[in-house]
Amino acid sequence: MSDETIAKASCILKEDLDWKYLLETSIRQGVSPLFYNGLKQMGQSIELKDVIPLSFYQELKGLYLGNCSRNQRLYRVLKEIVEEFDRAGVPVMGLKDIQLAREVYADIGLRPMGDLDLLIHQQDYDRAAVCMRRLGFAPLPSADIPYTLKYAWAHHWQRPADNVWIDLQWNVLQLEWDTCGEGSFDFEIERMWRGAVRMEFEGAQIWVPGLEDMLFHLCLHLEGHRYA
């Protein structure tokens, strides 16, 4: 943060703040690690113990460290999947958090991650499913998915051993959101493949979207979840 931003934030911290509300809101909005990172930067200029309850700071730090540990584990699982898919000749692309946490944020612990979103070509689904089963993942809700492949755009997989969830996608638009068929927009998924680049992680490589396609996908995802 700039010196000006730190000075403004320091003034805010000296006010009578509801720390419980701040903590709960940061968790709900998924920004607790970023909040901790900002406070840590401020600690280089002011004495945080004079303006912040110690328990609040320690809980934020715990959330950050926990997120670091979780994300490191998720990237190790991702490496397993990528290597298994490579052996089977199945191209795979990492979406959203997979790319954001490593290439946009300065530290992978700053970006909370839920499931891992992976993009494949629809015609590769059967081979990808064999790979997922080899790694101990099971499809949800069912392995019998002819209608999913025909009408949907993704299928969830979960591994009971470590409770990791994978969203295996062959498109990025949730067609079910347009229940009345009023939309005319169609995203050309092959464009994302054509513009993809390689990203290195944990000694492996995975395809990820070009930056413009990633931004466009994030906007579509936001609209689908919040404003559809």
Short mmCIF file of C-alpha atoms in Angstrom, two decimals:
data_model
loop_
_atom_site.label_atom_id
_atom_site.label_comp_id
_atom_site.label_asym_id
_atom_site.label_seq_id
_atom_site.Cartn_x
_atom_site.Cartn_y
_atom_site.Cartn_z
CA MET A 1 0.00 0.00 0.00
CA SER A 2 1.11 3.58 -0.57
CA ASP A 3 2.07 5.84 2.35
CA GLU A 4 -1.11 7.85 1.73
CA THR A 5 -3.30 4.74 1.94
CA ILE A 6 -1.57 3.58 5.13
CA ALA A 7 -2.13 7.01 6.69
CA LYS A 8 -5.85 6.95 5.84
CA ALA A 9 -6.23 3.39 7.11
CA SER A 10 -4.43 4.29 10.34
CA CYS A 11 -7.00 7.01 11.04
CA ILE A 12 -9.85 4.54 10.46
CA LEU A 13 -8.31 1.96 12.80
CA LYS A 14 -8.27 4.51 15.62
CA GLU A 15 -12.05 4.86 15.44
CA ASP A 16 -14.48 2.86 17.58
CA LEU A 17 -14.81 -0.18 15.31
CA ASP A 18 -16.93 -3.31 15.62
CA TRP A 19 -14.15 -5.87 15.27
CA LYS A 20 -16.47 -8.87 15.42
CA TYR A 21 -18.47 -7.47 12.49
CA LEU A 22 -15.28 -6.73 10.52
CA LEU A 23 -14.00 -10.28 11.00
CA GLU A 24 -17.30 -11.93 10.05
CA THR A 25 -17.71 -9.68 7.00
CA SER A 26 -14.17 -10.36 5.79
CA ILE A 27 -14.87 -14.11 6.01
CA ARG A 28 -18.21 -13.80 4.21
CA GLN A 29 -16.67 -11.74 1.41
CA GLY A 30 -13.62 -14.02 1.11
CA VAL A 31 -11.09 -11.26 1.82
CA SER A 32 -9.73 -12.24 5.26
CA PRO A 33 -6.26 -13.10 3.84
CA LEU A 34 -6.16 -9.76 1.99
CA PHE A 35 -7.26 -7.96 5.17
CA TYR A 36 -4.44 -9.62 7.10
CA ASN A 37 -1.94 -8.74 4.37
CA GLY A 38 -2.97 -5.09 4.45
CA LEU A 39 -2.67 -4.90 8.24
CA LYS A 40 0.74 -6.55 8.10
CA GLN A 41 1.91 -3.86 5.68
CA MET A 42 0.61 -1.19 8.05
CA GLY A 43 2.58 -2.77 10.88
CA GLN A 44 5.73 -1.46 9.24
CA SER A 45 4.57 2.12 9.92
CA ILE A 46 2.44 1.98 13.07
CA GLU A 47 2.18 -0.11 16.23
CA LEU A 48 -0.75 -2.37 15.44
CA LYS A 49 -1.07 -3.53 19.05
CA ASP A 50 -2.07 0.02 19.97
CA VAL A 51 -5.06 0.08 17.58
CA ILE A 52 -6.09 -3.55 16.93
CA PRO A 53 -7.24 -6.20 19.43
CA LEU A 54 -4.61 -8.96 19.50
CA SER A 55 -7.24 -11.71 19.23
CA PHE A 56 -8.62 -10.14 16.04
CA TYR A 57 -5.18 -9.96 14.41
CA GLN A 58 -4.32 -13.51 15.44
CA GLU A 59 -7.57 -14.87 14.02
CA LEU A 60 -6.97 -13.08 10.70
CA LYS A 61 -3.44 -14.48 10.63
CA GLY A 62 -4.80 -17.97 11.30
CA LEU A 63 -7.26 -17.62 8.42
CA TYR A 64 -4.44 -16.55 6.11
CA LEU A 65 -2.13 -19.41 7.14
CA GLY A 66 -4.97 -21.90 6.85
CA ASN A 67 -5.76 -20.64 3.36
CA CYS A 68 -2.07 -20.94 2.38
CA SER A 69 -2.03 -24.55 3.54
CA ARG A 70 -5.28 -25.41 1.79
CA ASN A 71 -4.22 -23.83 -1.51
CA GLN A 72 -0.87 -25.61 -1.47
CA ARG A 73 -2.73 -28.89 -1.01
CA LEU A 74 -5.13 -28.06 -3.87
CA TYR A 75 -2.23 -27.33 -6.23
CA ARG A 76 -0.69 -30.69 -5.32
CA VAL A 77 -3.99 -32.38 -6.22
CA LEU A 78 -4.12 -30.34 -9.42
CA LYS A 79 -0.65 -31.63 -10.33
CA GLU A 80 -1.90 -35.22 -9.87
CA ILE A 81 -4.80 -34.55 -12.24
CA VAL A 82 -2.74 -32.75 -14.88
CA GLU A 83 -0.13 -35.51 -14.97
CA GLU A 84 -2.83 -38.19 -15.22
CA PHE A 85 -4.59 -36.31 -18.02
CA ASP A 86 -1.28 -35.80 -19.85
CA ARG A 87 -0.62 -39.53 -19.80
CA ALA A 88 -4.08 -40.11 -21.28
CA GLY A 89 -3.64 -37.40 -23.93
CA VAL A 90 -6.46 -35.24 -22.56
CA PRO A 91 -5.85 -31.45 -22.85
CA VAL A 92 -7.01 -29.61 -19.72
CA MET A 93 -7.28 -25.92 -18.85
CA GLY A 94 -7.35 -24.38 -15.36
CA LEU A 95 -10.01 -21.70 -14.83
CA LYS A 96 -10.65 -18.89 -12.35
CA ASP A 97 -8.89 -19.41 -9.00
CA ILE A 98 -6.28 -21.77 -10.43
CA GLN A 99 -4.85 -18.95 -12.51
CA LEU A 100 -5.80 -16.00 -10.30
CA ALA A 101 -4.10 -17.26 -7.15
CA ARG A 102 -0.75 -17.71 -8.90
CA GLU A 103 -0.66 -15.04 -11.61
CA VAL A 104 -2.76 -12.14 -10.30
CA TYR A 105 -2.25 -12.29 -6.53
CA ALA A 106 1.25 -11.83 -5.13
CA ASP A 107 0.82 -14.81 -2.79
CA ILE A 108 -1.36 -17.90 -3.34
CA GLY A 109 -2.55 -17.59 0.26
CA LEU A 110 -4.34 -14.32 -0.53
CA ARG A 111 -6.97 -15.88 -2.81
CA PRO A 112 -9.46 -18.31 -1.19
CA MET A 113 -10.18 -21.34 -3.38
CA GLY A 114 -13.20 -23.61 -3.29
CA ASP A 115 -13.37 -26.36 -5.87
CA LEU A 116 -10.99 -26.61 -8.83
CA ASP A 117 -12.54 -25.62 -12.15
CA LEU A 118 -11.09 -27.54 -15.10
CA LEU A 119 -12.02 -27.18 -18.77
CA ILE A 120 -11.82 -30.08 -21.21
CA HIS A 121 -13.17 -30.75 -24.70
CA GLN A 122 -16.56 -32.43 -24.48
CA GLN A 123 -15.42 -35.30 -26.71
CA ASP A 124 -12.68 -36.07 -24.14
CA TYR A 125 -15.11 -36.52 -21.25
CA ASP A 126 -15.06 -40.34 -21.21
CA ARG A 127 -11.25 -40.48 -21.09
CA ALA A 128 -11.16 -37.72 -18.49
CA ALA A 129 -13.68 -39.64 -16.37
CA VAL A 130 -11.45 -42.73 -16.43
CA CYS A 131 -8.53 -40.56 -15.22
CA MET A 132 -10.63 -39.09 -12.40
CA ARG A 133 -11.67 -42.54 -11.20
CA ARG A 134 -8.06 -43.71 -11.21
CA LEU A 135 -7.25 -40.85 -8.85
CA GLY A 136 -10.05 -41.82 -6.46
CA PHE A 137 -12.68 -39.28 -7.53
CA ALA A 138 -16.36 -40.15 -7.88
CA PRO A 139 -18.89 -38.26 -10.05
CA LEU A 140 -21.79 -36.50 -8.37
CA PRO A 141 -24.69 -36.86 -8.39
CA SER A 142 -24.37 -40.00 -10.53
CA ALA A 143 -22.14 -41.86 -12.94
CA ASP A 144 -25.11 -42.28 -15.30
CA ILE A 145 -25.07 -38.89 -17.02
CA PRO A 146 -26.32 -39.05 -20.63
CA TYR A 147 -28.55 -36.03 -20.04
CA THR A 148 -25.75 -34.12 -18.33
CA LEU A 149 -23.50 -34.51 -21.35
CA LYS A 150 -26.33 -33.55 -23.70
CA TYR A 151 -27.84 -30.59 -21.87
CA ALA A 152 -25.40 -29.36 -19.22
CA TRP A 153 -21.90 -27.94 -19.42
CA ALA A 154 -20.12 -29.43 -16.39
CA HIS A 155 -20.03 -32.31 -13.93
CA HIS A 156 -18.82 -32.36 -10.34
CA TRP A 157 -16.33 -34.91 -9.00
CA GLN A 158 -15.41 -35.44 -5.36
CA ARG A 159 -12.66 -37.45 -3.69
CA PRO A 160 -13.74 -38.79 -0.28
CA ALA A 161 -10.15 -39.31 0.90
CA ASP A 162 -9.43 -35.56 1.12
CA ASN A 163 -12.82 -34.01 0.25
CA VAL A 164 -11.45 -32.20 -2.81
CA TRP A 165 -14.10 -31.16 -5.36
CA ILE A 166 -13.45 -30.79 -9.07
CA ASP A 167 -15.81 -29.02 -11.47
CA LEU A 168 -15.06 -30.69 -14.81
CA GLN A 169 -16.41 -28.38 -17.53
CA TRP A 170 -16.66 -28.43 -21.31
CA ASN A 171 -18.20 -24.95 -21.54
CA VAL A 172 -18.28 -21.81 -19.38
CA LEU A 173 -21.88 -20.68 -19.83
CA GLN A 174 -24.64 -21.92 -17.55
CA LEU A 175 -27.37 -22.47 -20.13
CA GLU A 176 -29.86 -23.41 -17.41
CA TRP A 177 -29.88 -19.81 -16.20
CA ASP A 178 -31.69 -18.76 -19.39
CA THR A 179 -34.76 -20.87 -18.57
CA CYS A 180 -37.06 -18.95 -20.91
CA GLY A 181 -34.71 -19.04 -23.88
CA GLU A 182 -34.63 -15.25 -24.09
CA GLY A 183 -30.87 -14.92 -24.43
CA SER A 184 -29.09 -14.64 -27.75
CA PHE A 185 -25.52 -14.66 -26.49
CA ASP A 186 -23.25 -17.62 -27.22
CA PHE A 187 -19.64 -17.82 -26.09
CA GLU A 188 -17.36 -19.58 -28.55
CA ILE A 189 -15.46 -21.90 -26.23
CA GLU A 190 -12.83 -22.70 -28.87
CA ARG A 191 -11.75 -19.06 -28.71
CA MET A 192 -10.62 -19.68 -25.12
CA TRP A 193 -8.63 -22.71 -26.25
CA ARG A 194 -7.01 -20.80 -29.13
CA GLY A 195 -5.87 -18.02 -26.81
CA ALA A 196 -4.69 -20.28 -23.99
CA VAL A 197 -1.18 -20.07 -22.57
CA ARG A 198 0.90 -22.39 -20.38
CA MET A 199 1.21 -21.73 -16.64
CA GLU A 200 3.87 -23.41 -14.52
CA PHE A 201 3.11 -24.64 -11.00
CA GLU A 202 4.60 -27.23 -8.64
CA GLY A 203 6.98 -28.44 -11.37
CA ALA A 204 4.09 -29.03 -13.80
CA GLN A 205 2.32 -27.05 -16.51
CA ILE A 206 -1.35 -26.45 -17.29
CA TRP A 207 -3.21 -24.48 -19.95
CA VAL A 208 -4.90 -21.29 -18.68
CA PRO A 209 -6.93 -18.65 -20.56
CA GLY A 210 -5.35 -15.52 -21.97
CA LEU A 211 -5.91 -12.55 -19.66
CA GLU A 212 -8.76 -11.02 -21.70
CA ASP A 213 -10.61 -14.33 -21.88
CA MET A 214 -10.08 -14.87 -18.15
CA LEU A 215 -11.56 -11.44 -17.37
CA PHE A 216 -14.51 -12.09 -19.68
CA HIS A 217 -15.16 -15.47 -18.04
CA LEU A 218 -15.05 -13.92 -14.56
CA CYS A 219 -17.65 -11.34 -15.62
CA LEU A 220 -19.91 -14.08 -16.99
CA HIS A 221 -19.48 -16.08 -13.80
CA LEU A 222 -20.35 -13.08 -11.63
CA GLU A 223 -23.46 -12.35 -13.66
CA GLY A 224 -24.60 -15.95 -13.48
CA HIS A 225 -24.22 -16.20 -9.70
CA ARG A 226 -25.40 -12.75 -8.68
CA TYR A 227 -27.47 -11.09 -11.34
CA ALA A 228 -29.00 -13.79 -13.60
#
